[in-house]
Amino acid sequence: MIWMARVLAGPILWGALFSGIYGLHGLGCGLDWPTRDTPLGALHPPAMIAAWLLGLALHAALIRWNRASGDARQAMLVRAGNWIGAVASAVTLFPVIATSTCG
Amino acid sequence: MTEDPHAIASNPPQKALPLHRQMDRIWSDLPGWRGSIASVNHGTIGLRFMATSFLFFSIGGVLAMLIRAQLATRDGAFLDTQLYNQIFTMHGSIMMFLFAIPMLEGLAMWLLPKILGARDMAFPRLGALGYWCYLFGGIIILSSLLFGVAPDGGWFMYVPLSGKTYTPGISADVWLLGVTFVEISAMAAAVEIIVTILRLRAAGMALTRMPLMGWYMLGTAAMMLVGFPPLILGSILLELERAFDWPFFDVLRGGDPMLWQHLFWLFGHPEVYIIFLPAAGVLSTIIPVFARTRILGYGAIVAAIVGLVFLSFGLWVHHMFTVGIPHMALAFFSAASALVAVPTSVQIFAWIGTMWAGRVELRLPMLHVIGFFATFVMGGLTGVMLAMVPFNWQAHDTHFVVAHLHYVLVGGFVFPILAGITYWMPMISGRFRVRALGEAAFWLIFLGFHGTFFIMHLTGLLGMPRRVDRYPDNPEWEWLNLVSSIGGMVMSVGFALFVLDIAMQWLFGRRSHRNPWKAQTMDWAMALPAPSYNFASLAGPGRHDASVTLPLARGEGLLPGAPRDRREVLVTEPGTGRPDHVAVLPGNTRLPIWTAAAVGSFFLLMLAGLYWATPLAILLILWAGWQWGGLMGSRRDAEPLAVAPGLALHEHWQVRNTLAYSGTVTLLVADATLYASLLFGVAFLTVIAPNWPPPESGLGWPVLLTGAAALLVMGLGLVASLLAEAQRAAPLGRLAALAGVAAAGLALLLLAGVAWQFDDPTRHARDALRAALLGYAGFHGVVTLMLALRSLADARQGRTSTMRRGAAPVWQLFQAFWLGTSALSLGVIALQEIG
């Protein structure tokens, strides 16, 4: 079952990241972060971009180190799981760099 | 040549007929109607689920025809508005909750043990309980239509429309209570399916080698496990608001109707994939058979299933694009909604590739598969259109959406299920079908469907909103609606013909020979119709296809016959499929129907507003639950059973990682999801809802101290549960179980003390949420207390020994879960007070 955990690691990381960043979005809007100034501009966008980039870095780490030593199909499914998670995080959360936060 | 280290020697052959008689005597249902309601066999329960769901499908179809009759002309006088509202609400609710989900549950229950090489599902009584809850709940929901109190707020029951102000009476309660009652069967099925796939596969069948249907059902069940709890929680919260005025959705008192939409669609969108995945499993099973080749891209399909299972939980907000959500959130869900088309397409191309590589025989099941392709692909494409926010804003709540969802659901579920029924009918009935009827039914359904819904896209694009019963000022919609109505009638005739075809096959078809389609999977490695026990002996490593029919029937496989007059199955390790132990499954019993009746009495009392009497129903449920445990356990240590030459395994009473243990872990995943949804509700209302902060609570140290004392006692209970198992052969074990009972009782009292100090839950949503958190803790306290009592009874009645653990491992799981969630809840309340 460790193999199954390896397959699911990427998608689970996406799930955590998606919920976390969506939660951060709601929290930021609720606490009025877009009007709080930081050296990088309003607080909300950099906070979300930082969370996204951190998540992508974790995905990269999974792709690099999360591998299975079983048969070819097992290894393929672990690789696929890693990439499913990474692509999902990249695509579904890219709006953090593309649009306004609470508008 | 090297010898396979996992190989298991064959048992000596026996005469097949005596073996069959011996097995059938143990595994078949009892005679008569009393015997019939005592059945727990997966074959019977699965077929009952499917037959009942098809009956509900027919009723839902009749309601659809009433809708089409009303809309055929712009001033339809067929139904009045009130009745029309009830009918479209009931049509959607029946098709979703009483047809699609139970149909997939029935298919899974009937098919999985056969295709995985097992004799039954992991929890036969749970399957039967699920069926009775489904049947009783369905009858309650349907009866409301006869009494004129049917739900009329649409199948997603948005608040405030479904709140007490705008929907007085019991119609919304029928939906909330009835659907929750029915969903007990979904949760039971999800647990059963997961444990069956992970623990009851044929010996040596590694996960990566199991039939794709196993993967599809595993994905489906995992989604049900996580997808249904938000709906169940939402229904409970709305019912609490309606019954006791706890204001979770009342804006004036800190609630928010958006919370309902989030909870509903957290279930509602994964639901689409919950319905689609089993149907895709049918397709992945059938297509290679009729293409006379192997499925193309097994690994890619498994990866696509994994992708779909996860991504489908990131789409729910696309049902809420018009409610005023910020752009960035819209963009998240729009991107996810478009991305989910990728894993779906991977499967579509794998199926097309399989047909391309093989030589397709256009037999009846394949006609329905072609019907699937033509319909579902179009539904998928309009889904991508609707995933785009600007288009969605234009088409929202129009008939375009109605057309899209029918293309997805009929294409993605009904056609594959029709294919599956025609494919497996020889196994169900043992007969071939009568020629030509089925083909005529298919063409009528196919042409009728597209006649109804293709043109409905245009009706929607012309601006016709859904759920209107008249459109006197829009004559341009009339001919489109008339065409749709005619198409609908044609489709109905097609479905009637389909039912006739099935009946004719069952009654008059000529006897089928074994494996009439020449399939490769193990479900066909048996005589037709399928015997009650499936396999007289179980397949060993490397023998997982239809070619093993005769050796298994002669008892050459593992665990042959029923020499001990018990229902014995082989439990394997989840990943490798290595044999682990032998589980003894329960035989026929009427306990499931009595338990369902007890649960039903609770829902009926709630529906009748007799809240004061519900404690009686709860006592009845607890009594039934206690009886349930009374049938378990053993009072003797047994020698390992001979499974095959050189392979002897313990009975399940003498191992720790039993099916029940796996089932409890699985159930707690669903439980944790429900709790997480409740915490989401707390966070959502705290951050988003207007009219916060709430009034001062005045809670102080006494509450925190009482709560901390409750947690301490729960912790002591956990220690007691660990001791009860570790010292199970010594008098200390019994003492620990007794201490655990006392600890659970005391912790419950302390929680009651916390509740006593809380503010009135009707005052503000924050107070209602606190009461809900405490109610959750109280419920788990009662379950934990019951398990501690069961462990004590085990110890007193000789059901524990050095080898036998009784209920202690399951008690530990619940005790730890109770402690963890209660600590979190009290932490949240403490944070609210500090903040």
mmCIF file of N, CA and C in Angstrom, chain B residues 224-281:
data_model
loop_
_atom_site.group_PDB
_atom_site.id
_atom_site.type_symbol
_atom_site.label_atom_id
_atom_site.label_comp_id
_atom_site.label_asym_id
_atom_site.label_seq_id
_atom_site.Cartn_x
_atom_site.Cartn_y
_atom_site.Cartn_z
ATOM 1 N N MET B 224 -17.386 8.474 -3.413
ATOM 2 C CA MET B 224 -18.609 8.456 -2.596
ATOM 3 C C MET B 224 -18.268 8.714 -1.134
ATOM 4 N N LEU B 225 -17.175 8.125 -0.709
ATOM 5 C CA LEU B 225 -16.763 8.241 0.684
ATOM 6 C C LEU B 225 -16.481 9.694 1.069
ATOM 7 N N VAL B 226 -15.953 10.439 0.110
ATOM 8 C CA VAL B 226 -15.590 11.832 0.399
ATOM 9 C C VAL B 226 -16.656 12.801 -0.126
ATOM 10 N N GLY B 227 -17.409 12.377 -1.136
ATOM 11 C CA GLY B 227 -18.367 13.280 -1.769
ATOM 12 C C GLY B 227 -19.701 13.369 -1.047
ATOM 13 N N PHE B 228 -20.158 12.277 -0.474
ATOM 14 C CA PHE B 228 -21.484 12.299 0.151
ATOM 15 C C PHE B 228 -21.536 13.009 1.503
ATOM 16 N N PRO B 229 -20.494 12.930 2.336
ATOM 17 C CA PRO B 229 -20.601 13.575 3.647
ATOM 18 C C PRO B 229 -20.954 15.067 3.602
ATOM 19 N N PRO B 230 -20.427 15.878 2.654
ATOM 20 C CA PRO B 230 -20.871 17.279 2.653
ATOM 21 C C PRO B 230 -22.380 17.417 2.439
ATOM 22 N N LEU B 231 -22.953 16.568 1.575
ATOM 23 C CA LEU B 231 -24.409 16.621 1.363
ATOM 24 C C LEU B 231 -25.151 16.197 2.629
ATOM 25 N N ILE B 232 -24.660 15.132 3.241
ATOM 26 C CA ILE B 232 -25.320 14.653 4.463
ATOM 27 C C ILE B 232 -25.254 15.733 5.540
ATOM 28 N N LEU B 233 -24.076 16.366 5.667
ATOM 29 C CA LEU B 233 -23.951 17.440 6.655
ATOM 30 C C LEU B 233 -24.894 18.597 6.311
ATOM 31 N N GLY B 234 -24.890 19.006 5.037
ATOM 32 C CA GLY B 234 -25.763 20.105 4.633
ATOM 33 C C GLY B 234 -27.216 19.794 4.949
ATOM 34 N N SER B 235 -27.636 18.559 4.663
ATOM 35 C CA SER B 235 -29.022 18.168 4.929
ATOM 36 C C SER B 235 -29.324 18.216 6.426
ATOM 37 N N ILE B 236 -28.371 17.755 7.227
ATOM 38 C CA ILE B 236 -28.578 17.781 8.682
ATOM 39 C C ILE B 236 -28.712 19.230 9.160
ATOM 40 N N LEU B 237 -27.814 20.099 8.674
ATOM 41 C CA LEU B 237 -27.847 21.495 9.122
ATOM 42 C C LEU B 237 -29.153 22.166 8.705
ATOM 43 N N LEU B 238 -29.580 21.910 7.459
ATOM 44 C CA LEU B 238 -30.815 22.560 7.002
ATOM 45 C C LEU B 238 -32.025 22.011 7.761
ATOM 46 N N GLU B 239 -31.990 20.719 8.048
ATOM 47 C CA GLU B 239 -33.101 20.143 8.807
ATOM 48 C C GLU B 239 -33.116 20.705 10.231
ATOM 49 N N LEU B 240 -31.906 20.902 10.809
ATOM 50 C CA LEU B 240 -31.837 21.504 12.145
ATOM 51 C C LEU B 240 -32.391 22.923 12.117
ATOM 52 N N GLU B 241 -32.114 23.639 11.019
ATOM 53 C CA GLU B 241 -32.642 25.002 10.911
ATOM 54 C C GLU B 241 -34.161 24.974 10.791
ATOM 55 N N ARG B 242 -34.664 24.052 9.961
ATOM 56 C CA ARG B 242 -36.111 23.992 9.749
ATOM 57 C C ARG B 242 -36.844 23.507 11.016
ATOM 58 N N ALA B 243 -36.234 22.504 11.676
ATOM 59 C CA ALA B 243 -36.934 21.904 12.807
ATOM 60 C C ALA B 243 -36.763 22.704 14.093
ATOM 61 N N PHE B 244 -35.542 23.220 14.320
ATOM 62 C CA PHE B 244 -35.256 23.830 15.625
ATOM 63 C C PHE B 244 -34.815 25.294 15.530
ATOM 64 N N ASP B 245 -34.846 25.837 14.323
ATOM 65 C CA ASP B 245 -34.529 27.259 14.131
ATOM 66 C C ASP B 245 -33.066 27.591 14.430
ATOM 67 N N TRP B 246 -32.170 26.634 14.171
ATOM 68 C CA TRP B 246 -30.735 26.930 14.316
ATOM 69 C C TRP B 246 -30.306 27.626 13.019
ATOM 70 N N PRO B 247 -29.808 28.873 13.073
ATOM 71 C CA PRO B 247 -29.745 29.707 11.863
ATOM 72 C C PRO B 247 -28.469 29.564 11.022
ATOM 73 N N PHE B 248 -28.199 28.373 10.514
ATOM 74 C CA PHE B 248 -26.977 28.193 9.713
ATOM 75 C C PHE B 248 -27.040 28.970 8.392
ATOM 76 N N PHE B 249 -28.261 29.157 7.871
ATOM 77 C CA PHE B 249 -28.385 29.766 6.546
ATOM 78 C C PHE B 249 -29.177 31.085 6.602
ATOM 79 N N ASP B 250 -29.444 31.554 7.804
ATOM 80 C CA ASP B 250 -30.234 32.767 7.970
ATOM 81 C C ASP B 250 -29.290 33.980 8.093
ATOM 82 N N VAL B 251 -29.317 34.824 7.074
ATOM 83 C CA VAL B 251 -28.361 35.934 7.012
ATOM 84 C C VAL B 251 -28.476 36.853 8.225
ATOM 85 N N LEU B 252 -29.697 37.104 8.675
ATOM 86 C CA LEU B 252 -29.894 38.050 9.776
ATOM 87 C C LEU B 252 -29.210 37.599 11.064
ATOM 88 N N ARG B 253 -29.038 36.302 11.194
ATOM 89 C CA ARG B 253 -28.432 35.786 12.425
ATOM 90 C C ARG B 253 -27.068 35.124 12.155
ATOM 91 N N GLY B 254 -26.349 35.649 11.179
ATOM 92 C CA GLY B 254 -24.971 35.192 10.963
ATOM 93 C C GLY B 254 -24.836 33.984 10.059
ATOM 94 N N GLY B 255 -25.931 33.487 9.506
ATOM 95 C CA GLY B 255 -25.848 32.379 8.566
ATOM 96 C C GLY B 255 -25.636 32.883 7.151
ATOM 97 N N ASP B 256 -25.580 31.954 6.184
ATOM 98 C CA ASP B 256 -25.377 32.369 4.791
ATOM 99 C C ASP B 256 -25.890 31.267 3.863
ATOM 100 N N PRO B 257 -26.827 31.613 2.962
ATOM 101 C CA PRO B 257 -27.329 30.591 2.027
ATOM 102 C C PRO B 257 -26.238 30.002 1.146
ATOM 103 N N MET B 258 -25.164 30.784 0.968
ATOM 104 C CA MET B 258 -24.069 30.261 0.130
ATOM 105 C C MET B 258 -23.432 29.015 0.730
ATOM 106 N N LEU B 259 -23.514 28.887 2.045
ATOM 107 C CA LEU B 259 -22.953 27.691 2.682
ATOM 108 C C LEU B 259 -23.657 26.449 2.159
ATOM 109 N N TRP B 260 -24.981 26.527 1.990
ATOM 110 C CA TRP B 260 -25.716 25.387 1.440
ATOM 111 C C TRP B 260 -25.224 25.064 0.034
ATOM 112 N N GLN B 261 -25.054 26.115 -0.783
ATOM 113 C CA GLN B 261 -24.621 25.859 -2.163
ATOM 114 C C GLN B 261 -23.258 25.185 -2.190
ATOM 115 N N HIS B 262 -22.347 25.651 -1.332
ATOM 116 C CA HIS B 262 -21.017 25.022 -1.300
ATOM 117 C C HIS B 262 -21.129 23.557 -0.874
ATOM 118 N N LEU B 263 -21.864 23.303 0.203
ATOM 119 C CA LEU B 263 -21.958 21.918 0.691
ATOM 120 C C LEU B 263 -22.656 21.042 -0.337
ATOM 121 N N PHE B 264 -23.714 21.579 -0.960
ATOM 122 C CA PHE B 264 -24.440 20.757 -1.926
ATOM 123 C C PHE B 264 -23.552 20.430 -3.126
ATOM 124 N N TRP B 265 -22.879 21.431 -3.689
ATOM 125 C CA TRP B 265 -22.106 21.161 -4.909
ATOM 126 C C TRP B 265 -20.777 20.485 -4.620
ATOM 127 N N LEU B 266 -20.310 20.571 -3.353
ATOM 128 C CA LEU B 266 -19.146 19.746 -2.992
ATOM 129 C C LEU B 266 -19.481 18.275 -3.187
ATOM 130 N N PHE B 267 -20.750 17.952 -2.987
ATOM 131 C CA PHE B 267 -21.241 16.620 -3.332
ATOM 132 C C PHE B 267 -21.644 16.565 -4.807
ATOM 133 N N GLY B 268 -22.363 17.589 -5.251
ATOM 134 C CA GLY B 268 -23.087 17.511 -6.522
ATOM 135 C C GLY B 268 -22.210 17.353 -7.725
ATOM 136 N N HIS B 269 -21.041 18.015 -7.728
ATOM 137 C CA HIS B 269 -20.243 17.811 -8.931
ATOM 138 C C HIS B 269 -19.505 16.486 -8.945
ATOM 139 N N PRO B 270 -18.824 16.111 -7.862
ATOM 140 C CA PRO B 270 -18.243 14.761 -7.862
ATOM 141 C C PRO B 270 -19.285 13.690 -8.193
ATOM 142 N N GLU B 271 -20.521 13.969 -7.821
ATOM 143 C CA GLU B 271 -21.615 13.029 -8.104
ATOM 144 C C GLU B 271 -21.666 12.653 -9.599
ATOM 145 N N VAL B 272 -21.410 13.630 -10.465
ATOM 146 C CA VAL B 272 -21.432 13.344 -11.891
ATOM 147 C C VAL B 272 -20.405 12.269 -12.226
ATOM 148 N N TYR B 273 -19.234 12.389 -11.613
ATOM 149 C CA TYR B 273 -18.176 11.405 -11.891
ATOM 150 C C TYR B 273 -18.415 10.114 -11.128
ATOM 151 N N ILE B 274 -19.086 10.220 -9.982
ATOM 152 C CA ILE B 274 -19.462 9.003 -9.250
ATOM 153 C C ILE B 274 -20.372 8.159 -10.145
ATOM 154 N N ILE B 275 -21.201 8.822 -10.903
ATOM 155 C CA ILE B 275 -22.097 8.113 -11.808
ATOM 156 C C ILE B 275 -21.351 7.642 -13.055
ATOM 157 N N PHE B 276 -20.432 8.481 -13.534
ATOM 158 C CA PHE B 276 -19.763 8.166 -14.797
ATOM 159 C C PHE B 276 -18.741 7.032 -14.659
ATOM 160 N N LEU B 277 -17.991 7.027 -13.549
ATOM 161 C CA LEU B 277 -16.889 6.065 -13.464
ATOM 162 C C LEU B 277 -17.332 4.594 -13.561
ATOM 163 N N PRO B 278 -18.379 4.174 -12.846
ATOM 164 C CA PRO B 278 -18.787 2.772 -13.006
ATOM 165 C C PRO B 278 -19.221 2.471 -14.443
ATOM 166 N N ALA B 279 -19.878 3.474 -15.055
ATOM 167 C CA ALA B 279 -20.299 3.276 -16.445
ATOM 168 C C ALA B 279 -19.077 3.132 -17.343
ATOM 169 N N ALA B 280 -18.040 3.927 -17.057
ATOM 170 C CA ALA B 280 -16.805 3.803 -17.827
ATOM 171 C C ALA B 280 -16.168 2.437 -17.574
ATOM 172 N N GLY B 281 -16.347 1.921 -16.359
ATOM 173 C CA GLY B 281 -15.855 0.572 -16.069
ATOM 174 C C GLY B 281 -16.556 -0.467 -16.921
#
